[in-house]
């Protein structure tokens, strides 16, 4: 199946797609209509909501944005739909009342998925994607469990739908048995719509200054980022499932995710 058939065309989001149709290690394909990934859902139109809820049977939204992002941008129109459950699970360690770092002040840089972090030595070695797992293992496990709930489709999203969403989507696909090549390819597909993603985010004061301060190619998804993420988990824990097993993930959880994403 071609990449283009995986896109979900919405007026209020530009990086929404289905995790179905990807090749698996045993020669199968991941299943369509079960788990979607997206950029920010704040701007969805009534038509978008109807498409997602009524036609695609969306029942769970996994929102990976930080608490400041939700406060500044708003929770989004799907929160007003009674059939849809929301799971707000930030991947940042939120130490202050307002921010996702220890400083108890509003720090715009710290609400952003691509903001430069204060890198300690471990993150210099492992990359900042591993920081999500190190800082918020509880949220990672809870997000994956919510994505696998079986009473309808789910969508996982952040702001651009690239970094935080990319990591959780990659983990879900790895659990389901997708090939590494397919997972990396799915991660890179965001680049096809990056210009539209950035244009949309520049329309918000929450993100504009950070975007304008960096060259456009800074935001491009790079295969090495997600490959390094997998490499760290492979080397340290024997893979994604090894890491998850240390944080409460069970064989039953694995079977649930596989049942959601496999033919």
Coordinates of C-alpha atoms in Angstrom, one line a residue, residues 90-215:
X90 CA 3.3 14.6 29.0
X91 CA 6.7 13.1 28.3
X92 CA 8.5 15.9 30.2
X93 CA 9.4 15.9 33.9
X94 CA 7.2 18.7 35.2
X95 CA 8.8 20.0 38.3
X96 CA 7.3 23.5 38.6
X97 CA 3.7 24.7 38.8
X98 CA 3.8 26.1 35.3
X99 CA 6.6 24.4 33.4
X100 CA 8.1 21.1 32.6
X101 CA 11.4 21.8 34.4
X102 CA 12.3 22.7 37.9
X103 CA 12.1 26.5 37.4
X104 CA 8.7 27.7 38.7
X105 CA 8.3 30.3 36.0
X106 CA 6.8 30.4 32.5
X107 CA 9.7 29.4 30.2
X108 CA 8.4 29.2 26.6
X109 CA 11.4 27.2 25.5
X110 CA 10.4 24.3 27.8
X111 CA 7.0 23.7 26.4
X112 CA 8.4 22.8 23.0
X113 CA 9.1 19.3 21.7
X114 CA 12.2 20.5 19.8
X115 CA 13.5 23.0 22.4
X116 CA 17.2 22.4 23.3
X117 CA 17.4 20.6 26.6
X118 CA 20.0 21.1 29.2
X119 CA 21.9 17.9 28.3
X120 CA 23.5 15.9 31.1
X121 CA 26.2 13.4 30.2
X122 CA 23.7 10.5 29.8
X123 CA 21.6 12.4 27.2
X124 CA 24.7 13.4 25.4
X125 CA 25.3 9.7 24.8
X126 CA 21.8 8.4 24.4
X127 CA 20.0 11.4 22.7
X128 CA 17.1 13.4 23.9
X129 CA 14.5 10.8 22.7
X130 CA 15.8 8.5 25.5
X131 CA 15.1 11.3 27.9
X132 CA 11.4 10.9 27.4
X133 CA 11.7 7.3 28.7
X134 CA 14.2 8.2 31.5
X135 CA 12.1 11.2 32.8
X136 CA 8.6 9.8 32.3
X137 CA 8.5 6.0 32.1
X138 CA 5.1 6.1 33.7
X139 CA 3.7 8.3 31.0
X140 CA 5.3 6.2 28.2
X141 CA 3.7 2.9 29.5
X142 CA 0.3 4.6 30.1
X143 CA 0.3 6.2 26.7
X144 CA 1.0 2.9 25.0
X145 CA -1.7 1.2 27.0
X146 CA -4.2 3.9 26.0
X147 CA -3.2 3.6 22.3
X148 CA -4.0 -0.1 22.5
X149 CA -7.5 0.2 24.0
X150 CA -9.9 -1.9 21.9
X151 CA -13.2 0.0 22.1
X152 CA -12.4 2.2 19.0
X153 CA -9.5 3.8 17.2
X154 CA -6.9 6.0 19.1
X155 CA -4.8 8.9 18.0
X156 CA -1.5 9.9 19.6
X157 CA -0.3 13.5 19.1
X158 CA 1.9 16.3 20.3
X159 CA 2.6 19.7 18.6
X160 CA 4.3 18.8 15.3
X161 CA 3.6 15.0 15.5
X162 CA 7.3 14.3 14.9
X163 CA 9.4 13.8 18.1
X164 CA 7.2 12.7 21.0
X165 CA 4.6 11.2 18.7
X166 CA 7.4 9.7 16.7
X167 CA 8.8 7.9 19.7
X168 CA 5.5 6.5 20.9
X169 CA 4.5 5.4 17.4
X170 CA 7.8 3.7 16.9
X171 CA 7.5 1.8 20.1
X172 CA 3.9 0.7 19.3
X173 CA 5.0 -0.5 15.8
X174 CA 8.0 -2.3 17.3
X175 CA 5.8 -4.1 19.8
X176 CA 3.4 -5.1 16.9
X177 CA 6.4 -6.6 14.9
X178 CA 6.8 -4.0 12.2
X179 CA 10.2 -4.1 10.5
X180 CA 12.7 -1.5 11.6
X181 CA 13.0 -0.2 8.1
X182 CA 9.2 0.4 8.0
X183 CA 9.4 2.1 11.4
X184 CA 12.2 4.4 10.3
X185 CA 10.3 5.2 7.1
X186 CA 7.1 6.1 9.0
X187 CA 9.2 8.4 11.2
X188 CA 10.7 10.2 8.2
X189 CA 7.3 10.6 6.4
X190 CA 6.6 13.7 8.6
X191 CA 9.3 15.5 6.5
X192 CA 6.9 15.4 3.5
X193 CA 4.6 17.8 5.3
X194 CA 7.1 19.6 7.5
X195 CA 6.6 23.0 5.7
X196 CA 2.9 22.8 6.3
X197 CA 3.5 21.7 9.9
X198 CA 5.8 24.7 10.6
X199 CA 3.5 27.2 8.9
X200 CA 0.7 26.0 11.1
X201 CA 2.7 26.2 14.3
X202 CA 4.1 29.7 13.4
X203 CA 0.5 30.8 13.6
X204 CA 0.7 30.3 17.4
X205 CA 2.6 32.6 19.8
X206 CA 3.4 29.4 21.8
X207 CA 5.7 28.1 19.1
X208 CA 6.5 31.0 16.8
X209 CA 9.7 32.5 18.4
X210 CA 11.4 29.1 18.8
X211 CA 10.6 28.2 15.1
X212 CA 11.9 31.5 13.8
X213 CA 15.1 31.2 15.7
X214 CA 16.2 28.0 14.0
X215 CA 16.8 27.1 10.3

